[in-house]
GROMACS .gro file of C-alpha atoms in nm:
model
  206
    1UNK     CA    1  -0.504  -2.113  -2.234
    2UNK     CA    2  -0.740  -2.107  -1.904
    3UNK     CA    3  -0.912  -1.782  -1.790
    4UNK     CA    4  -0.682  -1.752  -1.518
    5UNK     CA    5  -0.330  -1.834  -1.751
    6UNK     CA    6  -0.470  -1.549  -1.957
    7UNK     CA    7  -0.515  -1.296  -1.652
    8UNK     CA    8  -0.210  -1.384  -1.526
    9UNK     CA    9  -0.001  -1.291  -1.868
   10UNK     CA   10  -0.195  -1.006  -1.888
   11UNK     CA   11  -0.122  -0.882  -1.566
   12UNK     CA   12   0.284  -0.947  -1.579
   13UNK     CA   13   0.265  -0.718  -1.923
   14UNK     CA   14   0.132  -0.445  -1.713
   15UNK     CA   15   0.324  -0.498  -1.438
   16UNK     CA   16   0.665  -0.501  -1.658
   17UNK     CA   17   0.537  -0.208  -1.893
   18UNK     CA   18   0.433   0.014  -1.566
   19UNK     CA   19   0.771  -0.045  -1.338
   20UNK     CA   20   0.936   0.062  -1.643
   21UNK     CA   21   0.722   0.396  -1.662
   22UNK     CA   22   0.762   0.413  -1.289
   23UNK     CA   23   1.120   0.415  -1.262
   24UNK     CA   24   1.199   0.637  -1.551
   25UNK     CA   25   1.033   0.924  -1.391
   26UNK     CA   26   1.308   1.159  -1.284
   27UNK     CA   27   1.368   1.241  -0.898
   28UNK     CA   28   1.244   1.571  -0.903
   29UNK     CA   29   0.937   1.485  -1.045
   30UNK     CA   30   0.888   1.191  -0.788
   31UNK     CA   31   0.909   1.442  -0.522
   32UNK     CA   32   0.689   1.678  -0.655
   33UNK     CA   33   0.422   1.400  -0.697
   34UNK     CA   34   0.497   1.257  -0.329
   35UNK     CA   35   0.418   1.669  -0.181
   36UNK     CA   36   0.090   1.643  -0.428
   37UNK     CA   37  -0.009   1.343  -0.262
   38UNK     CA   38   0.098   1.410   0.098
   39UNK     CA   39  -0.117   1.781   0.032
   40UNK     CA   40  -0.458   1.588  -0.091
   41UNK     CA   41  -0.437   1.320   0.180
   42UNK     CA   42  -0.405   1.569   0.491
   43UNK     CA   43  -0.720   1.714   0.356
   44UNK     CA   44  -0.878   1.409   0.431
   45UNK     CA   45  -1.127   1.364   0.707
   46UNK     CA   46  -1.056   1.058   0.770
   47UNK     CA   47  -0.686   1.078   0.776
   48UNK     CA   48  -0.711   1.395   1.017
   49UNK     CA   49  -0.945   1.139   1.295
   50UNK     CA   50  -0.711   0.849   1.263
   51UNK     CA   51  -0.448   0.727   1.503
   52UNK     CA   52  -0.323   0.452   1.394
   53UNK     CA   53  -0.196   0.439   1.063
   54UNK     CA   54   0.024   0.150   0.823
   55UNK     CA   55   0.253   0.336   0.537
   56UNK     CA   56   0.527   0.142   0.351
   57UNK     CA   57   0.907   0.205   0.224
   58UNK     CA   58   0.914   0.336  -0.099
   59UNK     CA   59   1.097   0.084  -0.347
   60UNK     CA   60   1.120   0.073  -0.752
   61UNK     CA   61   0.984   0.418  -0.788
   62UNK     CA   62   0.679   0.407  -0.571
   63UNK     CA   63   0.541   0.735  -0.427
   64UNK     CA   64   0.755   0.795  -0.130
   65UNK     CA   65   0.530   0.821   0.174
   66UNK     CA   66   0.779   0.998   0.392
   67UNK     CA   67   0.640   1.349   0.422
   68UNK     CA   68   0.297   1.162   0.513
   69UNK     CA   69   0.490   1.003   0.823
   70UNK     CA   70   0.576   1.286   0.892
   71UNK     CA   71   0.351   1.499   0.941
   72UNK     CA   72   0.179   1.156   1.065
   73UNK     CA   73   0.418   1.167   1.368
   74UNK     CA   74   0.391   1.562   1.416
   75UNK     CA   75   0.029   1.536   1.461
   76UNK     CA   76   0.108   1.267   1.734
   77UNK     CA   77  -0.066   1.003   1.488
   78UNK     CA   78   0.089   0.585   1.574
   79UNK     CA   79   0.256   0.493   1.250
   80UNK     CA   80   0.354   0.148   1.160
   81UNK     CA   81   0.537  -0.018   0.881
   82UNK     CA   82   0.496  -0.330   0.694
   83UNK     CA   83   0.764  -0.657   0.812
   84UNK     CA   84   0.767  -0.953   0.666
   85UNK     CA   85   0.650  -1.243   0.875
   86UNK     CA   86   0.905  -1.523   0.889
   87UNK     CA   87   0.633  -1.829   0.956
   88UNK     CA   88   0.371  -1.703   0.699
   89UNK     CA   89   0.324  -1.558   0.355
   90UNK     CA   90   0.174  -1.205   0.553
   91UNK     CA   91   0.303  -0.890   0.659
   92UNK     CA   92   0.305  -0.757   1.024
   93UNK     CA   93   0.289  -0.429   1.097
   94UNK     CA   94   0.574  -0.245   1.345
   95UNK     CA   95   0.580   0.076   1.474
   96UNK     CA   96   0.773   0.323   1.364
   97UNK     CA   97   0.945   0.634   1.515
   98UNK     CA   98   1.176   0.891   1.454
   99UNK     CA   99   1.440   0.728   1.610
  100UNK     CA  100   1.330   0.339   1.513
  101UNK     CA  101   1.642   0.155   1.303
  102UNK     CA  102   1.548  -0.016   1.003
  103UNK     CA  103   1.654  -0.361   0.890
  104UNK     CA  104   1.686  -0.453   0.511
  105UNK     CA  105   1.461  -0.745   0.440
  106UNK     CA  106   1.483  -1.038   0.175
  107UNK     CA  107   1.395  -0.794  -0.120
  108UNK     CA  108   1.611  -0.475   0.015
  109UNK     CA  109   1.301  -0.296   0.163
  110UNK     CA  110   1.368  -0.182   0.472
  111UNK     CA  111   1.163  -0.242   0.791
  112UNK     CA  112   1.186  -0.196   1.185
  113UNK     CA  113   1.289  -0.511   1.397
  114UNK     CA  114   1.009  -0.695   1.579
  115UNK     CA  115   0.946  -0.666   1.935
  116UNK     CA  116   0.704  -0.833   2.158
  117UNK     CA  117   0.485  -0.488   2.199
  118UNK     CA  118   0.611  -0.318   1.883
  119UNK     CA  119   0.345  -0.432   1.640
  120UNK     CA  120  -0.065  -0.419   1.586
  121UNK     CA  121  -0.283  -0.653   1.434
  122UNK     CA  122  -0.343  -0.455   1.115
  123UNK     CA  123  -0.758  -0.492   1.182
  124UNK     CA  124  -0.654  -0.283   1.464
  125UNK     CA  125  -0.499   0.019   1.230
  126UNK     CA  126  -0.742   0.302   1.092
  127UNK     CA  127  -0.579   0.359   0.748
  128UNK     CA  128  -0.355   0.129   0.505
  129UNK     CA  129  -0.138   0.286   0.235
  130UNK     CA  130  -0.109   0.080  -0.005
  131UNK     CA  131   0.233   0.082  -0.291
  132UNK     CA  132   0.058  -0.052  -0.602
  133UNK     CA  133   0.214  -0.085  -0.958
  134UNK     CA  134  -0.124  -0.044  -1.187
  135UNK     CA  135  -0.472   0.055  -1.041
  136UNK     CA  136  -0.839   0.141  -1.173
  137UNK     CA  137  -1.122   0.382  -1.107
  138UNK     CA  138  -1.310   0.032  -0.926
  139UNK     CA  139  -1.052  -0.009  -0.669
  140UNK     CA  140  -0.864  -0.270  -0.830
  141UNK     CA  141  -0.503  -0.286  -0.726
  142UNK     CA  142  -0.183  -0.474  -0.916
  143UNK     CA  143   0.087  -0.505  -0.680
  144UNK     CA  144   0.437  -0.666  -0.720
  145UNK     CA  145   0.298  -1.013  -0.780
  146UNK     CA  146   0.430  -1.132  -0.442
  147UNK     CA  147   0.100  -1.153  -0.269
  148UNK     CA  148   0.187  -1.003   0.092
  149UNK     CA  149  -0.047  -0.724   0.079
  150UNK     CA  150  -0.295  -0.955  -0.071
  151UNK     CA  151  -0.324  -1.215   0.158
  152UNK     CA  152  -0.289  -0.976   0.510
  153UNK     CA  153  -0.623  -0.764   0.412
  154UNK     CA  154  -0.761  -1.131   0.236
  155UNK     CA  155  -0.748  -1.256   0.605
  156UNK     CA  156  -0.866  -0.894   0.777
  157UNK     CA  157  -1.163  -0.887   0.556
  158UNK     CA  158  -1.246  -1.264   0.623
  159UNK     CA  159  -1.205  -1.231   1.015
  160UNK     CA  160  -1.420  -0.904   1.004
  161UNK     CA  161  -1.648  -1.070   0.829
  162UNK     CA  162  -1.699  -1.327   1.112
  163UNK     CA  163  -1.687  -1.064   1.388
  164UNK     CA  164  -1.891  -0.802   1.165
  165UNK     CA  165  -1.580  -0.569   1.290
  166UNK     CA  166  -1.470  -0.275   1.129
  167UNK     CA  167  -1.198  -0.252   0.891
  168UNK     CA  168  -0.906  -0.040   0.791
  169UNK     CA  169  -0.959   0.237   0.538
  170UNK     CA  170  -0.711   0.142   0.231
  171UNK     CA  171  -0.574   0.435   0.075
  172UNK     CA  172  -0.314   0.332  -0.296
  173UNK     CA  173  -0.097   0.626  -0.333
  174UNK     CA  174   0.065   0.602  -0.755
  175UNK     CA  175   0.107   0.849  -1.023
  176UNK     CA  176  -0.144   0.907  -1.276
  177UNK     CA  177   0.036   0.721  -1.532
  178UNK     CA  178  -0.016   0.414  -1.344
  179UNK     CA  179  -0.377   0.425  -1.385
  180UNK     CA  180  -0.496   0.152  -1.643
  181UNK     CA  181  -0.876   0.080  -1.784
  182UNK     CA  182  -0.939  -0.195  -1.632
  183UNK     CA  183  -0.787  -0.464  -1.405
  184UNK     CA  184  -0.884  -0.835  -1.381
  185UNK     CA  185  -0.993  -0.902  -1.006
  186UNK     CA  186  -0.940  -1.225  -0.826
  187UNK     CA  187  -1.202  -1.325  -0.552
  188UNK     CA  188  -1.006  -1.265  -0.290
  189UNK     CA  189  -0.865  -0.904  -0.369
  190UNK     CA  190  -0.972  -0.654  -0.187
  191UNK     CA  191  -1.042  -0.319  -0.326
  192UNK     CA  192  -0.865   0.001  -0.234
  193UNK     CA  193  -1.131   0.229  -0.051
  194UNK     CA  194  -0.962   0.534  -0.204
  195UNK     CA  195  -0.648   0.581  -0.468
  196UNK     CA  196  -0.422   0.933  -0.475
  197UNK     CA  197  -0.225   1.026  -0.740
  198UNK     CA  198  -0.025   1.307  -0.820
  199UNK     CA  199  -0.313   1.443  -0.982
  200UNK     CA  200  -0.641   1.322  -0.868
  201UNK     CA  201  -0.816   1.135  -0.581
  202UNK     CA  202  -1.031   0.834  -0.662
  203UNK     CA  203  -1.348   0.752  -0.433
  204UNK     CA  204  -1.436   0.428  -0.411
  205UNK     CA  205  -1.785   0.291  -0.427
  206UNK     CA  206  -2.038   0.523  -0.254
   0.00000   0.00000   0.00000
């Protein structure tokens, strides 16, 4: 079995043992981990200067960034939500308001409709919050095994590269128990800048 075969088996075992874990955790205790996280994050400098900031619709027992948004939106903050783009394998990202209907997609997640003036190139947003089934202490993130998130901040990174432009802080937001040793890292995954669980906050790198 190749290198690759063997990180991708290893990979779906923690992905499938982790949902699991993820979903049995009872609803009280997911919203007492989403106010844990939402607490650490507004303490963060560089969540308090942003303006523009992505978050995501919690699916499958992912920390629920709601009370983020929130407080997002009361601070007068532009927040945006991932959609689905229809001609590639990407995400777009749409603003989102109090008011803004949502649309379920192809996988249930719900998302805003696209407008012409509704969404921002996501090299253009300060912050990223990341959903993430497995992480480690290097940054490493294990997603869903679709590849959206993957291959939007793939193509940031590479175009910032070009343009020596800035890039969007990327902030994973899991419970503790999600944290794993070590992840196998593809060359074109991008690390997470920062992680927040329930419990702790992970720096990234110096």
């Amino acid at each position: 079995m190749s290198n690759k075969h063997l990180k991708d088996s290893k990979h779906l075992q923690i992905r499938k043992k982790i949902r699991q874990l993820r979903r049995s955790i009872p609803p009280q205790a997911q919203a007492d981990a989403a106010r844990s996280v939402c607490s650490a994050i507004l303490q963060d400098p560089d969540f308090q200067a942003a303006q523009s900031l992505a978050f995501y619709q919690a699916f499958d027992g992912e920390i629920d960034p709601q009370l983020l948004m929130q407080e997002a939106l009361q601070a007068g903050k532009n927040c945006y939500l991932p959609v689905l783009d229809k001609n590639l394998p990407q995400l777009l990202f749409a603003q989102y308001q109090p008011d803004t209907k949502l649309l379920a997609n192809k996988f249930g997640i719900t998302e805003p409709p696209l407008y012409p003036n509704n969404t921002l190139s996501p090299e253009n947003l300060d912050i990223i919050f990341l959903p993430l089934v497995a992480f480690d202490t290097a940054g490493t993130r294990l997603g869903m095994g679709q590849g959206f998130y993957d291959r939007t901040l793939a193509t940031v990174h590479r175009e910032a590269g070009d343009n020596s432009g800035k890039t969007p802080k990327l902030i994973g937001l899991g419970h503790e128990c999600q944290r794993v040793e070590r992840l196998e890292r593809a060359e074109w995954d991008v690390p997470l800048d920062m992680i927040v669980t329930d419990q702790t906050v992970y720096r990234v790198g110096p």
